[in-house]
Short mmCIF file of C-alpha atoms and ligand atoms in Angstrom, two decimals:
data_model
loop_
_atom_site.label_atom_id
_atom_site.label_comp_id
_atom_site.label_asym_id
_atom_site.label_seq_id
_atom_site.Cartn_x
_atom_site.Cartn_y
_atom_site.Cartn_z
CA UNK A 1 15.08 86.36 83.10
CA UNK A 2 17.82 83.89 83.94
CA UNK A 3 20.48 82.53 81.61
CA UNK A 4 21.77 79.01 81.66
CA UNK A 5 25.43 78.84 82.73
CA UNK A 6 27.34 76.08 80.97
CA UNK A 7 30.51 76.53 82.98
CA UNK A 8 31.20 75.88 86.61
CA UNK A 9 33.28 78.95 87.51
CA UNK A 10 36.36 78.61 89.70
CA UNK A 11 36.83 81.50 92.10
CA UNK A 12 39.75 83.59 90.85
CA UNK A 13 40.93 87.18 91.20
CA UNK A 14 41.00 87.57 87.43
CA UNK A 15 38.81 85.66 84.98
CA UNK A 16 39.70 85.40 81.29
CA UNK A 17 36.84 84.85 78.83
CA UNK A 18 37.66 84.05 75.18
CA UNK A 19 34.63 83.83 72.96
CA UNK A 20 33.53 83.71 69.33
CA UNK A 21 30.08 84.60 67.98
CA UNK A 22 27.06 83.24 69.74
CA UNK A 23 29.37 81.43 72.18
CA UNK A 24 28.95 84.67 74.17
CA UNK A 25 25.58 83.52 75.55
CA UNK A 26 26.71 81.90 78.83
CA UNK A 27 29.20 84.69 79.50
CA UNK A 28 26.52 87.27 80.18
CA UNK A 29 25.59 85.40 83.35
CA UNK A 30 29.25 84.63 84.08
CA UNK A 31 30.17 88.32 83.93
CA UNK A 32 27.46 88.98 86.49
CA UNK A 33 28.80 86.17 88.62
CA UNK A 34 32.37 87.52 88.46
CA UNK A 35 31.16 90.97 89.44
CA UNK A 36 29.08 89.55 92.31
CA UNK A 37 32.27 87.91 93.64
CA UNK A 38 34.28 91.12 93.12
CA UNK A 39 36.52 89.39 90.59
CA UNK A 40 38.22 91.17 87.70
CA UNK A 41 37.41 89.84 84.25
CA UNK A 42 38.39 90.49 80.69
CA UNK A 43 36.41 89.36 77.70
CA UNK A 44 38.02 88.77 74.30
CA UNK A 45 35.12 88.52 71.89
CA UNK A 46 35.33 87.74 68.16
CA UNK A 47 32.33 89.02 66.23
CA UNK A 48 31.21 89.07 62.59
CA UNK A 49 29.96 92.64 62.64
CA UNK A 50 31.47 95.21 64.97
CA UNK A 51 28.32 97.35 64.75
CA UNK A 52 25.81 94.63 65.46
CA UNK A 53 26.69 91.56 67.50
CA UNK A 54 24.91 89.39 70.06
CA UNK A 55 24.39 91.07 73.44
CA UNK A 56 25.92 94.37 72.30
CA UNK A 57 23.52 96.31 74.50
CA UNK A 58 24.13 94.19 77.61
CA UNK A 59 27.90 94.34 77.16
CA UNK A 60 28.07 98.10 76.68
CA UNK A 61 28.12 98.52 80.46
CA UNK A 62 31.49 96.71 80.63
CA UNK A 63 33.30 98.40 77.74
CA UNK A 64 36.53 98.77 79.73
CA UNK A 65 36.76 94.99 80.20
CA UNK A 66 35.94 94.03 76.63
CA UNK A 67 38.22 93.55 73.63
CA UNK A 68 36.36 93.10 70.35
CA UNK A 69 37.84 91.48 67.25
CA UNK A 70 36.38 91.37 63.77
CA UNK A 71 36.88 87.64 63.17
CA UNK A 72 38.96 85.17 65.15
CA UNK A 73 42.00 85.77 62.90
CA UNK A 74 42.49 89.19 64.51
CA UNK A 75 42.85 87.71 68.00
CA UNK A 76 46.43 86.70 68.81
CA UNK A 77 45.64 83.74 71.04
CA UNK A 78 49.29 82.75 71.44
CA UNK A 79 50.17 86.16 72.79
CA UNK A 80 47.08 86.38 74.97
CA UNK A 81 47.63 83.00 76.57
CA UNK A 82 51.40 83.43 76.90
CA UNK A 83 51.29 86.79 78.58
CA UNK A 84 48.30 86.20 80.76
CA UNK A 85 48.98 85.63 84.39
CA UNK A 86 49.72 82.00 85.20
CA UNK A 87 47.27 80.41 87.59
CA UNK A 88 44.31 82.24 86.09
CA UNK A 89 41.35 80.43 84.61
CA UNK A 90 40.41 80.74 80.96
CA UNK A 91 36.91 79.97 79.69
CA UNK A 92 36.14 79.61 76.02
CA UNK A 93 33.05 79.01 73.92
CA UNK A 94 32.46 79.19 70.18
CA UNK A 95 32.64 76.89 67.19
CA UNK A 96 34.53 73.61 67.68
CA UNK A 97 37.39 74.97 65.53
CA UNK A 98 37.66 78.16 67.59
CA UNK A 99 37.61 76.32 70.90
CA UNK A 100 40.26 73.92 69.63
CA UNK A 101 42.49 76.90 68.76
CA UNK A 102 42.11 78.27 72.28
CA UNK A 103 42.92 74.87 73.76
CA UNK A 104 45.95 74.44 71.50
CA UNK A 105 47.29 77.84 72.54
CA UNK A 106 46.66 77.08 76.19
CA UNK A 107 48.40 73.70 76.05
CA UNK A 108 51.04 74.96 78.49
CA UNK A 109 48.36 75.88 81.01
CA UNK A 110 47.22 73.47 83.67
CA UNK A 111 44.25 71.58 82.18
CA UNK A 112 42.20 72.27 85.30
CA UNK A 113 42.43 75.99 84.49
CA UNK A 114 41.19 75.67 80.90
CA UNK A 115 37.40 75.45 80.58
CA UNK A 116 35.62 75.16 77.27
CA UNK A 117 32.32 74.41 75.56
CA UNK A 118 31.70 73.90 71.87
CA UNK A 119 28.69 75.76 70.69
CA UNK A 120 26.59 73.36 68.66
CA UNK A 121 22.93 74.13 68.18
CA UNK A 122 20.59 71.15 68.10
CA UNK A 123 19.88 70.11 64.52
CA UNK A 124 16.33 69.22 63.65
CA UNK A 125 15.80 67.17 60.53
CA UNK A 126 12.03 66.94 60.71
CA UNK A 127 11.17 70.59 60.08
CA UNK A 128 8.32 71.30 57.71
CA UNK A 129 6.73 74.46 56.34
CA UNK A 130 3.73 76.08 58.02
CA UNK A 131 1.61 79.20 57.90
CA UNK A 132 1.83 82.00 60.41
CA UNK A 133 -0.49 84.95 60.88
CA UNK A 134 1.32 87.98 62.23
CA UNK A 135 -0.68 90.70 63.95
CA UNK A 136 1.19 93.96 63.90
CA UNK A 137 -0.11 97.50 64.50
CA UNK A 138 -3.66 96.24 64.19
CA UNK A 139 -3.03 94.63 60.77
CA UNK A 140 -2.80 90.92 60.05
CA UNK A 141 -0.47 89.38 57.50
CA UNK A 142 -0.18 85.70 56.66
CA UNK A 143 3.29 84.41 55.91
CA UNK A 144 4.70 81.04 55.00
CA UNK A 145 7.61 79.74 57.08
CA UNK A 146 9.61 77.32 54.94
CA UNK A 147 11.26 74.17 56.29
CA UNK A 148 14.66 75.85 56.13
CA UNK A 149 13.62 79.13 57.73
CA UNK A 150 13.06 80.16 61.34
CA UNK A 151 9.90 82.05 62.21
CA UNK A 152 12.16 84.97 63.08
CA UNK A 153 13.72 84.93 59.61
CA UNK A 154 10.28 84.76 57.98
CA UNK A 155 9.05 87.73 60.04
CA UNK A 156 12.09 89.78 59.08
CA UNK A 157 11.68 88.87 55.45
CA UNK A 158 8.36 90.71 55.63
CA UNK A 159 10.27 93.85 56.61
CA UNK A 160 9.08 93.63 60.20
CA UNK A 161 11.52 94.31 63.04
CA UNK A 162 11.95 91.94 65.94
CA UNK A 163 14.73 92.23 68.50
CA UNK A 164 16.96 89.20 69.05
CA UNK A 165 20.34 88.31 70.52
CA UNK A 166 21.38 84.65 70.73
CA UNK A 167 19.07 83.26 68.01
CA UNK A 168 19.55 79.85 69.60
CA UNK A 169 16.67 79.90 72.08
CA UNK A 170 18.86 80.64 75.08
CA UNK A 171 18.33 84.33 75.90
CA UNK A 172 14.60 85.02 75.53
CA UNK A 173 15.11 88.37 73.81
CA UNK A 174 12.94 87.52 70.80
CA UNK A 175 9.98 86.11 72.73
CA UNK A 176 6.55 86.96 71.34
CA UNK A 177 2.96 86.25 72.33
CA UNK A 178 1.36 83.49 70.31
CA UNK A 179 -1.57 81.15 69.97
CA UNK A 180 -1.41 77.78 68.27
CA UNK A 181 0.31 74.44 68.63
CA UNK A 182 3.99 75.28 69.21
CA UNK A 183 7.02 73.02 69.38
CA UNK A 184 9.03 74.97 71.97
CA UNK A 185 12.74 74.48 71.29
CA UNK A 186 14.19 77.14 73.56
CA UNK A 187 16.04 76.49 76.80
CA UNK A 188 15.04 79.72 78.54
CA UNK A 189 11.26 79.96 78.94
CA UNK A 190 9.55 78.35 81.92
CA UNK A 191 6.58 76.04 81.40
CA UNK A 192 4.36 78.88 82.56
CA UNK A 193 5.88 81.41 80.14
CA UNK A 194 5.48 78.95 77.29
CA UNK A 195 1.72 79.12 77.69
CA UNK A 196 1.87 82.75 76.50
CA UNK A 197 5.23 83.20 74.79
CA UNK A 198 7.37 81.44 72.23
CA UNK A 199 10.86 82.15 70.85
CA UNK A 200 10.57 82.53 67.06
CA UNK A 201 14.32 82.14 66.57
CA UNK A 202 14.06 78.38 67.20
CA UNK A 203 10.51 77.31 68.03
CA UNK A 204 8.10 76.19 65.32
CA UNK A 205 4.50 75.26 64.71
CA UNK A 206 3.61 71.60 65.24
CA UNK A 207 0.23 71.66 63.47
CA UNK A 208 -2.35 74.08 62.14
CA UNK A 209 -1.68 77.80 61.86
CA UNK A 210 0.52 79.74 64.21
CA UNK A 211 -0.67 83.20 65.34
CA UNK A 212 1.88 85.71 66.54
CA UNK A 213 1.26 89.06 68.16
CA UNK A 214 4.11 91.48 67.49
CA UNK A 215 2.83 94.54 69.34
S1 FES B 1 17.05 85.56 70.23
FE1 FES B 1 17.58 84.59 72.09
S2 FES B 1 15.89 83.25 72.41
FE2 FES B 1 15.50 84.09 70.47
#
C-alpha cells in the first residue's frame, strides 16, 4: 500500500509535524521518509479521542516522537513555534482554522520553512440512497444506505465491525470486496484493485444493488 504525500519535504536534521485530526494522513508516509533519510522528527497531534484516533496502530511504533493532545486548545502553538530550533521546517495539516493558527504562530519563521495543507474532503451533492447486501459469516443482510450516510456508517449501524483509519478514501484500511456498479471516490486504490475492492468510507453505488463481502 502506498500513501499519497501532499508535501514536498525539505531535507532537515529535525522535522516538526503539527497535525489535527484526519490531517495526519500524509504524515504516515512522511514519517517513513524522515526515518529513511535518518532525520529526527517530532509529531504534535491533536485528536478527538485519546483512546481511538486515526492511525493509532501505525503510530504506536514511534511513541517517543509523538505528543498527543486532546483537542487543539491543549497545544501551545506559540510556545512550540517560539522554542523550536530556528531553521527547522514545520509541516501542518488539519482544518483550515487549525492550519491558520499554526501559520499565525509561525509568522516569525521564514515562509519557505512553513509548509501547510488544509484538509478539505471533496463534497458530493449528488448522493442518493441505495441498497447494499452484506455477506458476513455466511449470512446475508440487506441494508439501506441513505443519501447522508457512508456505506461504512451503514455497515456499523448494523452492529458489524469494519476497521478504518482516515475515512476519507486515502489510506485503504477499510477496503472490502464487492460486486456491483461502484462510484470509486478514494485516492488510494489502483485501477486493478478497484476491480475487486472498494472503500466504503467514501465510495458509493452508482446503480442497482451493491454487494459487499465482509469476511
Ligand atoms: S478508512 Fe481509509 S480509505 Fe477508508
